[in-house]
Amino acid sequence: MGAVMVKVNAVTKDYRMGKIKVPALRGVDLTIASGEMVAIMGPSGSGKSTLMNILGCLDRPTSGRYELDGEEVSQKSDRQLADIRNRKIGFIFQSFNLFPQLTALENVELPLIYRGLATGVRRARAEAALVRLGLKERLHHRPQELSGGQQQRVAIARAVAAEPEVVLADEPTGALDSRSGEEILAVFQELHAQGITVIMVTHDPNVACHCERILRLADGVIVADDQVRQEDYLVAQEVLAALPVPVEVEGDAQA
Ligand SMILES: Nc1ncnc2c1ncn2[C@@H]1O[C@H](COP(=O)(O)OP(=O)(O)OP(=O)(O)O)[C@@H](O)[C@H]1O
Ligand SMILES: [Mg+2]
C-alpha cells in the first residue's frame, strides 16, 4: 500500500430542510491509498453522492475529519476548497455538466484558465486531452452535437487536462449504453495505470468489478469494504484489453 490519498475519520453529514435534519452520512471511516481504483456502491439515498461531494471538496462534513493527500480539508473556506479542487481533483458527473454554449475544446479549456496557464499552453493541453480520448474530429462541436458517450469523454478530458491526483466519478456510465460505458471504463483503467487515484460510484456490479476494491454504503455508513476477487478482476481486464482505444467510428469523421 502506497501513500495515503484519502483519510476520512468519523465523518457525518446532515442536510437541513427547514427545521428538519436529514442525516446523509452517519459516521464514515475510510482510507484510500494513492493510486487505488475503488468503486462505491449502495442503494439510492445511502449517501454515495454526499460522500463523493465531500471527497471532492465540493462540500464539507458536518463533523469528523477529512485529510486529502495529507492535508486536513474539512475546515477550509470555500475559496481554499476551490483551490484544492482545482489543483488535485477531477470530478466527473453522470449528467456530464458541460456548458452547452461552449465547444468541446472550450469546455476542456475552462478550468485551465483558473490555473493561470497562458492561452497557448491551455489550448494545447485541452486539445491533447481531447485527442487522447478519441475526439480529434469533435473539438469544435457543442455538447448537443455530440453523443452521450462523446459528451462524457469531453467531461473526462476536462477532468484530466488539469492533471489531477484524484479522479472522482459519480455514476459516470449511468447515462450511457454498455458499449460507451466500457470505453469510459477503459479510460479510467488507463488513468489508474498512470497512478491516478480513481474513485467511482456505480449501481452496476459489472462496472464495479473493473475496480480493485468495492465499498458498500447503506443508510449513511460503510457496511462492506471488499477487494474484488482476483479472477473477476482479471476477466474484466481481458474484456477491456480486447477493446480498441476510443476512436471515431468509420464514416463518422466529418466535422
Ligand atoms: N441537498 C440536499 N438537501 C437535503 N437532503 C439531501 C440533499 N442531498 C441529499 N439529501 C438526502 O441525503 C441522503 C443521501 O443522498 P445521496 O444523494 O448522497 O444518495 P445517493 O446514495 O447518491 O443516492 P442515488 O443512488 O439515488 O444517487 C438522501 O436521503 C437524500 O434525500
Ligand atoms: Mg447519487
Short mmCIF file of N, CA and C in Angstrom, two decimals, residues 23 78 83 107 115 124 129 148 158 205 225 236:
data_model
loop_
_atom_site.label_atom_id
_atom_site.label_comp_id
_atom_site.label_asym_id
_atom_site.label_seq_id
_atom_site.Cartn_x
_atom_site.Cartn_y
_atom_site.Cartn_z
N PRO A 23 -30.03 13.22 8.11
CA PRO A 23 -28.67 12.67 8.21
C PRO A 23 -28.34 11.85 6.97
N ASP A 78 -14.49 28.24 1.47
CA ASP A 78 -14.92 27.92 0.11
C ASP A 78 -13.80 28.17 -0.90
N ASP A 83 -9.59 26.04 -4.50
CA ASP A 83 -8.19 25.96 -4.90
C ASP A 83 -7.68 24.51 -4.86
N ASN A 107 -14.87 23.88 -23.39
CA ASN A 107 -15.26 23.25 -22.13
C ASN A 107 -14.04 22.70 -21.38
N ARG A 115 -6.11 28.00 -13.57
CA ARG A 115 -4.75 27.59 -13.23
C ARG A 115 -3.72 28.62 -13.64
N ALA A 124 -3.29 23.96 -26.09
CA ALA A 124 -2.55 22.75 -26.47
C ALA A 124 -2.89 21.59 -25.53
N ALA A 129 -5.75 16.49 -24.57
CA ALA A 129 -6.64 15.64 -23.75
C ALA A 129 -7.79 15.11 -24.61
N GLY A 148 -23.93 10.85 -26.19
CA GLY A 148 -23.73 10.79 -24.74
C GLY A 148 -22.32 10.33 -24.38
N ARG A 158 -11.85 17.10 -19.71
CA ARG A 158 -11.81 18.30 -18.86
C ARG A 158 -11.22 17.96 -17.49
N PRO A 205 -22.83 -3.87 -10.93
CA PRO A 205 -21.75 -4.77 -10.46
C PRO A 205 -20.72 -5.05 -11.55
N ASP A 225 -16.42 -3.53 2.72
CA ASP A 225 -15.23 -2.99 2.08
C ASP A 225 -14.43 -4.20 1.60
N ALA A 236 -12.45 -8.97 -16.13
CA ALA A 236 -12.80 -7.59 -16.50
C ALA A 236 -11.67 -6.94 -17.28
#
